[in-house]
Amino acid sequence: MEWKKFKSGTDIRGIASEGVEGQHINLTDEAVGAMAASFAVWLGRKYNKSLGELRIGVGHDCRISSERIDDAVSAAISAAGATAVRAGMSSTPAMFMMTLDKELDGAIQITASHHPFNRNGLKFFTPEGGLNGKDISDILAECERGELPCGKDGNVEKCDYMPEYAARLRKLISEGTGIAENDLPLKGYKIVVDAGNGVGGFYANMVLEPLGADVEGSRFLEPDGMFPNHAPNPEDKKAMESICEAVLESKADLGVIFDTDVDRAGAVGPDGSEINRNRLIALSAAIAMEDCPGGTIVTDSTTSAALKTFIEKELGGKHYRYRRGYRNVIDKAIELNEQGTACPLAIETSGHAALKENYFLDDGAYLVTKIIITLAKLGKEGKTLSQLTQSMPDPVEECELRLPITVPDFAAEGMKILANLETFCEKDESLVLADDNREGVRATFEDGWFLLRLSVHDPIMPINLESESVGGVKKVAAKLLEALKGEEGVDLTRLIEFVEAQ
């Protein structure tokens, strides 16, 4: 078996169910069992423990293949001689918290985030956090060797942990508002949740309602692994339209939307306006910097020019643009803190947000909880959430295009194209290279900017474009096309079509 193909950054991903033409199951019971046993071996080495001493949590999202994979993973952990602690349907952040609260050596969450119903995967945790890319490679290399333990008599336990996780969030709201849980700190607030038929429905029923919030008008709270209504993804247009509609129909004070496994979130204001992407980063930064004045906010590379101005001029902090990939952003924030730079927040435009106060865990429910606390505190002063970020303008135009690389060694070709583009920018007086860019090539042109970068895993070069004037994005795109027109290893069709469109 080609084990490397299962690696997707810091996760395991594969096809776990039939139902999509041309895609056949490769995430078999045998495969996930081997990866679970390999994780147990890896943990034993990491903590210098015997397999019999290890306790490993196992949880899953609501995908149609998740229970099957949970059974196989738990059986493999037990057969390796360790103890599998089965939590059942859980959010991904809850599985990390379980390692701390239940003193586990590690945990496996079975999920493929927002990806289609037929896909699934594994996320691994230790009490120190999620695994990195090298750790995943090491686990798959153990599978490759094929000398995994089996046939031993380990244990299987059950642990209904989600109620404890929800209680932690309720306590956070109670302490943050200064109102005891029994006194209903959210009474008088209407908050609607769109879980997209993922795991996030618990937030309405187990967190908001018990604290007095009116959640009537919430949508798609029941888990359904076929995701029949819309993709559970705050970046999905249909999903955001759904929660915006729910807020307006219900006359809610706030709308909340989660991805499938609740490690990402978005929000909507009472007027139906999205609090998402750059706007969500701005709000999160304002909240995080209340207890960390002058702190550094780490984001991915695609954030807007206005966001940087807001963080540095309005909030008095520092903006550190880094590479795409939520683990990249989180790891950089951890590194900066270790070096003595106060960094309270790492957040990607996709909605992955990790706060230092919460173990730098990307937890959508925790972020939403912090937003709701702020909503309640501002409400006492007659203020609104929108006032925190009202000074940050939205771009007049923005766009993302994706250009395929057409040669086999796409990484080398992509790096060559970026080097040529940087040289072009240095020679062209109308272009100004960004002095804080750490991924690809980012440059301003007139009142807009572009970012061309190389996808980490795929033969694709994404382009982000933004402008402060109508028609400005097309001008920026035309300038970029001028710079790239001599490149033969990339398909410029999409860029040409965009520039020439009427």
XYZ file of C-alpha atoms in Angstrom:
502
model
C 0.000 0.000 0.000
C 1.195 3.510 -0.802
C 0.889 4.988 2.693
C 2.212 8.449 1.811
C -0.882 9.190 -0.248
C -2.951 9.442 2.943
C -0.990 12.406 4.236
C -2.720 15.778 3.906
C -0.588 18.337 5.706
C -0.968 17.474 9.378
C -3.948 15.153 8.861
C -4.786 11.815 7.312
C -7.334 11.990 4.486
C -8.860 9.433 2.145
C -11.996 8.103 0.499
C -14.094 6.238 3.017
C -17.439 5.687 1.266
C -18.649 4.857 -2.200
C -21.091 7.179 -3.931
C -18.940 9.476 -6.054
C -18.163 8.284 -9.566
C -14.535 7.415 -10.071
C -13.700 7.557 -6.356
C -13.273 4.263 -4.543
C -12.603 3.461 -0.905
C -8.968 3.482 0.144
C -9.540 4.351 3.797
C -10.304 0.719 4.645
C -10.594 -0.862 8.078
C -7.150 -2.382 7.535
C -5.620 0.987 6.642
C -7.080 2.980 9.543
C -6.332 0.133 11.939
C -2.681 0.136 10.910
C -2.485 3.914 11.333
C -4.082 3.728 14.787
C -1.646 0.994 15.894
C 1.239 3.028 14.469
C 0.074 6.055 16.460
C 0.113 3.916 19.603
C 3.695 2.829 18.871
C 4.650 6.456 18.185
C 3.108 7.561 21.500
C 4.929 4.823 23.383
C 8.248 6.041 22.043
C 7.409 9.684 22.667
C 6.498 9.149 26.314
C 8.742 6.140 26.983
C 5.766 3.995 27.947
C 4.780 0.439 27.211
C 1.746 -0.067 25.003
C -0.142 -1.444 27.978
C 0.280 1.867 29.805
C -1.191 3.981 27.014
C -4.696 5.429 27.055
C -5.870 6.847 23.716
C -9.111 8.701 23.118
C -11.176 7.989 20.010
C -13.968 10.234 18.725
C -15.687 10.931 15.422
C -17.787 13.398 13.478
C -21.120 12.475 11.876
C -19.926 11.234 8.483
C -21.556 8.068 7.199
C -18.230 6.229 7.446
C -17.205 7.553 10.863
C -18.689 4.824 13.060
C -17.131 2.108 10.904
C -13.732 3.761 11.156
C -14.182 4.354 14.900
C -14.812 0.622 15.369
C -11.679 -0.266 13.384
C -9.481 2.312 15.121
C -10.640 1.312 18.616
C -10.175 -2.384 17.853
C -6.649 -1.776 16.545
C -5.647 0.236 19.617
C -6.942 -2.520 21.877
C -5.271 -5.238 19.788
C -1.987 -3.339 20.130
C -2.325 -3.697 23.910
C -3.348 -0.116 24.712
C -6.647 1.214 26.056
C -9.073 2.875 23.642
C -11.290 5.444 25.372
C -14.281 5.852 23.065
C -16.025 9.210 23.208
C -18.516 8.662 20.388
C -19.641 11.631 18.304
C -17.479 14.592 19.263
C -16.050 17.834 18.001
C -12.384 17.877 17.080
C -11.438 20.475 19.768
C -13.201 18.355 22.383
C -10.932 15.423 21.581
C -7.872 17.526 22.349
C -9.408 18.795 25.597
C -10.182 15.202 26.526
C -6.453 14.415 26.560
C -6.060 17.018 29.317
C -9.208 16.434 31.341
C -8.990 12.630 31.245
C -5.193 12.449 31.384
C -4.876 10.576 28.096
C -1.616 10.005 26.251
C -3.204 10.873 22.929
C -6.418 11.064 20.962
C -7.679 10.368 17.457
C -10.532 12.317 15.896
C -12.155 10.755 12.834
C -13.115 13.607 10.514
C -12.513 15.161 7.115
C -13.647 18.635 8.172
C -15.802 20.276 5.469
C -14.939 17.834 2.679
C -17.646 15.844 0.821
C -19.581 13.041 2.476
C -17.541 10.229 0.908
C -14.249 11.380 2.410
C -12.921 10.928 5.919
C -9.668 10.999 7.840
C -7.814 11.022 11.134
C -6.514 13.874 13.254
C -4.053 13.043 16.017
C -3.500 14.832 19.322
C -1.236 14.618 22.332
C -1.676 16.755 25.460
C 0.780 19.185 23.827
C -1.499 19.736 20.835
C -1.970 18.493 17.285
C 0.735 16.597 15.432
C 2.864 18.267 12.771
C 3.639 17.102 9.249
C 6.801 15.246 10.245
C 4.894 13.354 12.951
C 2.341 12.218 10.363
C 5.150 11.068 8.065
C 6.701 9.098 10.937
C 3.382 7.368 11.695
C 2.899 6.423 8.044
C 6.497 5.192 7.857
C 5.696 2.863 10.763
C 2.790 1.497 8.705
C 5.157 1.029 5.756
C 7.457 -1.143 7.857
C 4.532 -3.457 8.556
C 5.702 -4.612 11.996
C 2.776 -3.280 14.015
C 1.612 -4.927 17.242
C -1.628 -6.886 17.155
C -3.375 -9.778 18.866
C -2.863 -8.373 22.345
C -5.519 -7.954 24.993
C -5.937 -4.239 25.542
C -8.993 -2.494 26.908
C -11.893 -0.487 25.522
C -13.653 2.084 27.682
C -16.457 4.529 26.995
C -16.496 8.198 28.003
C -19.348 10.600 27.228
C -17.156 13.688 27.150
C -19.148 16.240 25.127
C -21.329 17.257 28.118
C -18.154 18.089 30.051
C -16.786 20.066 27.129
C -20.053 22.014 26.831
C -20.017 22.695 30.577
C -16.555 24.239 30.190
C -17.903 26.670 27.592
C -20.903 27.557 29.772
C -18.564 28.255 32.659
C -16.475 30.495 30.431
C -19.540 32.563 29.518
C -20.660 32.771 33.130
C -17.268 33.962 34.318
C -16.831 36.300 31.363
C -20.167 38.027 31.919
C -19.970 37.931 35.713
C -23.395 36.256 35.901
C -23.922 32.821 37.431
C -25.180 30.066 35.144
C -28.377 29.703 37.157
C -29.053 33.401 36.644
C -29.034 32.893 32.869
C -26.329 35.251 31.595
C -27.657 35.076 28.019
C -31.303 35.739 28.842
C -32.714 38.313 26.455
C -30.324 37.412 23.621
C -31.433 35.620 20.480
C -28.594 33.633 18.941
C -29.145 31.288 16.009
C -26.772 28.474 15.077
C -26.303 26.826 11.680
C -24.461 23.534 12.186
C -24.820 22.417 8.557
C -25.849 18.970 9.885
C -22.365 18.573 11.328
C -21.426 18.104 14.974
C -21.925 21.751 15.995
C -25.606 21.491 16.931
C -24.557 20.813 20.528
C -23.607 24.480 20.872
C -27.230 25.578 20.612
C -28.674 22.849 22.825
C -25.931 22.328 25.409
C -24.313 25.766 25.690
C -26.639 28.583 24.640
C -30.081 27.336 25.696
C -29.060 26.365 29.262
C -27.728 29.915 29.731
C -31.042 31.485 28.717
C -30.402 32.320 25.059
C -33.281 32.045 22.603
C -32.037 29.739 19.836
C -35.294 29.414 17.912
C -34.622 29.778 14.220
C -31.382 27.790 14.364
C -30.793 25.544 11.379
C -29.584 22.050 10.581
C -28.628 21.128 14.134
C -29.280 17.414 13.632
C -26.155 15.508 12.542
C -26.499 14.003 9.065
C -23.390 12.647 7.400
C -24.766 13.267 3.911
C -24.920 17.040 4.611
C -28.191 17.448 2.669
C -28.689 21.198 3.102
C -25.341 22.827 2.435
C -21.658 22.177 2.975
C -20.801 22.687 6.657
C -18.173 25.282 5.860
C -18.032 28.978 6.843
C -16.229 29.667 3.558
C -19.044 28.205 1.465
C -21.289 30.812 -0.206
C -24.500 28.819 0.230
C -23.685 28.114 3.878
C -23.135 31.790 4.656
C -26.326 32.744 2.821
C -28.160 30.239 5.021
C -26.998 31.690 8.337
C -27.488 35.271 7.116
C -31.063 34.378 6.156
C -31.643 32.710 9.538
C -30.477 35.821 11.387
C -32.731 38.152 9.408
C -35.769 35.858 9.605
C -35.362 35.375 13.362
C -34.360 38.972 14.107
C -31.422 37.501 16.000
C -28.697 39.399 17.823
C -26.054 37.072 16.392
C -25.714 34.159 14.014
C -23.115 31.414 14.361
C -21.976 28.873 11.788
C -19.570 25.953 12.243
C -17.779 23.561 9.967
C -18.408 19.820 10.350
C -16.102 19.149 13.287
C -16.303 22.625 14.901
C -12.675 23.637 14.664
C -13.751 26.592 12.469
C -16.523 29.149 12.809
C -18.015 32.266 11.294
C -20.604 34.719 12.544
C -23.282 37.097 11.304
C -24.397 40.428 12.756
C -28.047 41.382 13.444
C -28.263 43.192 10.099
C -27.309 40.014 8.243
C -23.765 41.151 7.539
C -21.066 38.487 7.581
C -18.434 38.458 10.311
C -16.112 36.259 8.350
C -12.594 36.143 6.889
C -10.882 39.532 7.421
C -13.814 40.871 9.451
C -13.674 37.838 11.764
C -9.911 38.262 12.157
C -10.378 41.937 13.047
C -13.018 41.153 15.681
C -10.982 38.278 17.105
C -7.878 40.479 17.273
C -9.799 43.211 19.123
C -11.021 40.650 21.661
C -7.638 38.930 22.071
C -5.760 42.191 22.547
C -7.962 43.335 25.437
C -5.709 41.277 27.694
C -2.577 41.665 25.566
C -2.081 45.328 24.619
C 0.397 45.773 21.802
C 0.363 42.062 21.035
C 1.205 40.411 17.731
C -1.538 38.782 15.665
C -0.390 36.015 13.313
C -2.469 35.474 10.168
C -2.037 33.724 6.853
C -0.687 35.502 3.793
C -3.974 36.359 2.067
C -5.295 38.922 4.564
C -6.317 42.378 3.354
C -4.293 45.571 3.444
C -7.008 47.197 5.568
C -6.679 44.493 8.227
C -3.014 45.264 8.752
C -3.835 48.962 9.173
C -6.618 48.121 11.624
C -4.454 45.881 13.801
C -1.490 48.242 13.872
C -3.129 51.683 13.798
C -6.492 51.133 15.486
C -5.614 48.374 17.962
C -2.001 49.349 18.534
C -0.742 45.848 17.873
C 1.468 44.178 15.306
C 0.390 42.121 12.317
C 2.542 39.160 11.327
C 1.557 37.738 7.932
C 2.682 34.144 7.535
C 2.007 31.189 5.256
C -1.322 29.551 4.455
C -2.178 26.472 6.504
C -3.670 26.635 9.978
C -0.827 24.638 11.536
C 1.707 27.002 9.973
C -0.038 29.985 11.535
C -0.407 28.315 14.931
C 3.168 27.029 15.012
C 4.507 30.476 14.151
C 2.498 32.059 16.987
C 3.839 29.479 19.431
C 7.366 30.116 18.182
C 7.000 33.891 18.584
C 5.788 33.485 22.150
C 8.701 31.213 22.940
C 11.015 33.915 21.591
C 9.475 36.501 23.904
C 7.007 38.157 21.501
C 3.550 38.407 23.086
C 1.180 36.785 20.616
C -2.369 36.096 21.867
C -3.947 34.917 18.597
C -3.182 32.871 15.494
C -5.936 32.945 12.874
C -6.378 31.984 9.248
C -8.905 33.570 6.884
C -10.586 30.141 6.618
C -11.869 30.580 10.185
C -9.259 28.487 12.008
C -8.602 30.590 15.125
C -6.361 29.623 18.036
C -5.964 31.654 21.212
C -2.962 31.381 23.495
C -5.290 31.255 26.516
C -6.848 28.086 25.029
C -3.672 26.077 24.383
C -3.420 27.510 20.842
C -6.166 25.060 19.903
C -8.118 25.963 16.777
C -11.570 25.741 18.312
C -14.553 27.341 16.590
C -16.807 26.931 19.617
C -14.272 28.605 21.904
C -13.882 31.549 19.519
C -17.659 31.963 19.247
C -17.899 31.795 23.034
C -15.428 34.666 23.338
C -17.454 36.646 20.787
C -20.679 36.026 22.709
C -19.078 37.168 25.969
C -18.016 40.358 24.210
C -21.516 40.769 22.777
C -23.029 40.556 26.275
C -20.481 42.917 27.849
C -20.933 45.506 25.098
C -24.696 45.170 25.410
C -24.527 46.366 29.000
C -22.854 49.538 27.696
C -25.349 50.010 24.891
C -22.744 49.090 22.278
C -22.597 46.487 19.514
C -19.995 44.104 18.118
C -19.861 46.000 14.848
C -18.555 49.060 16.641
C -15.337 47.206 17.461
C -14.370 46.919 13.803
C -16.368 49.685 12.116
C -13.221 51.681 11.316
C -11.910 48.895 9.062
C -13.243 49.214 5.508
C -14.051 46.245 3.317
C -12.272 46.094 -0.051
C -14.320 47.441 -2.928
C -13.338 44.415 -5.018
C -11.610 41.124 -4.288
C -11.085 37.917 -6.198
C -9.193 34.617 -6.127
C -8.025 32.772 -9.241
C -6.186 29.465 -9.528
C -3.629 28.743 -12.250
C -2.617 25.120 -12.997
C 1.080 24.307 -13.325
C 1.552 22.177 -16.423
C 4.916 20.467 -15.861
C 5.597 17.366 -13.712
C 7.945 19.005 -11.201
C 5.365 21.584 -10.181
C 7.149 22.724 -7.017
C 10.366 23.634 -8.828
C 8.438 25.307 -11.648
C 6.353 27.288 -9.180
C 9.434 28.537 -7.349
C 11.011 29.578 -10.677
C 7.878 31.518 -11.635
C 7.822 33.291 -8.268
C 11.510 34.220 -8.562
C 10.912 35.659 -12.036
C 7.889 37.602 -10.802
C 9.853 39.083 -7.921
C 12.547 40.234 -10.345
C 9.871 41.789 -12.577
C 8.394 43.665 -9.611
C 11.790 44.985 -8.551
C 12.353 46.447 -12.016
C 8.850 47.871 -12.523
C 8.451 51.201 -10.725
C 4.639 50.898 -10.678
C 4.848 47.813 -8.457
C 5.854 47.835 -4.797
C 6.794 44.541 -3.155
C 5.305 44.035 0.305
C 7.937 44.258 3.031
C 6.104 41.849 5.344
C 5.333 39.014 2.937
C 6.469 35.496 3.831
C 4.772 33.410 1.147
C 4.844 33.803 -2.617
C 5.070 37.296 -4.113
C 2.806 40.097 -2.888
C 2.909 43.537 -4.499
C 0.762 46.671 -4.673
C -0.291 48.291 -7.935
C -2.175 51.591 -7.944
C -4.853 51.149 -5.227
C -4.807 47.356 -5.183
C -2.546 44.380 -4.626
C -1.945 40.820 -5.762
C -0.484 37.761 -4.079
C 0.752 34.866 -6.186
C 1.778 31.780 -4.249
C 2.356 28.069 -4.716
C -0.068 25.531 -3.270
C 1.638 23.313 -0.712
C 0.325 20.014 -2.058
C -1.148 20.605 -5.519
C 0.167 21.803 -8.930
C -1.723 25.073 -8.534
C -0.708 28.719 -8.162
C -3.493 30.633 -6.389
C -3.803 34.382 -6.988
C -5.451 36.739 -4.499
C -6.469 40.151 -5.843
C -7.901 43.155 -4.018
C -8.635 46.791 -4.870
C -10.109 49.884 -3.282
C -11.840 51.033 -6.501
C -14.390 49.690 -8.969
C -12.531 48.028 -11.813
C -9.287 48.087 -9.869
C -8.952 44.320 -9.505
C -8.976 43.878 -13.283
C -6.177 46.469 -13.554
C -4.122 44.610 -10.960
C -4.786 41.315 -12.769
C -3.711 42.842 -16.075
C -0.446 43.983 -14.537
C 0.188 40.503 -13.150
C -0.605 38.986 -16.550
C 1.991 41.298 -18.096
C 4.550 39.930 -15.635
C 3.659 36.282 -16.269
C 3.091 36.312 -20.037
C 6.442 34.705 -20.811
C 6.006 31.769 -18.419
C 5.418 28.465 -20.221
C 5.029 26.137 -17.221
C 1.738 27.601 -16.014
C -1.675 27.753 -17.681
C -2.642 31.439 -17.777
C -6.068 30.835 -19.369
C -8.103 31.730 -16.287
C -6.136 34.950 -15.738
C -6.462 35.938 -19.396
C -10.214 35.264 -19.352
C -10.596 37.370 -16.230
C -8.670 40.321 -17.685
C -10.490 40.183 -21.033
C -13.987 39.683 -19.613
C -16.420 42.546 -20.323
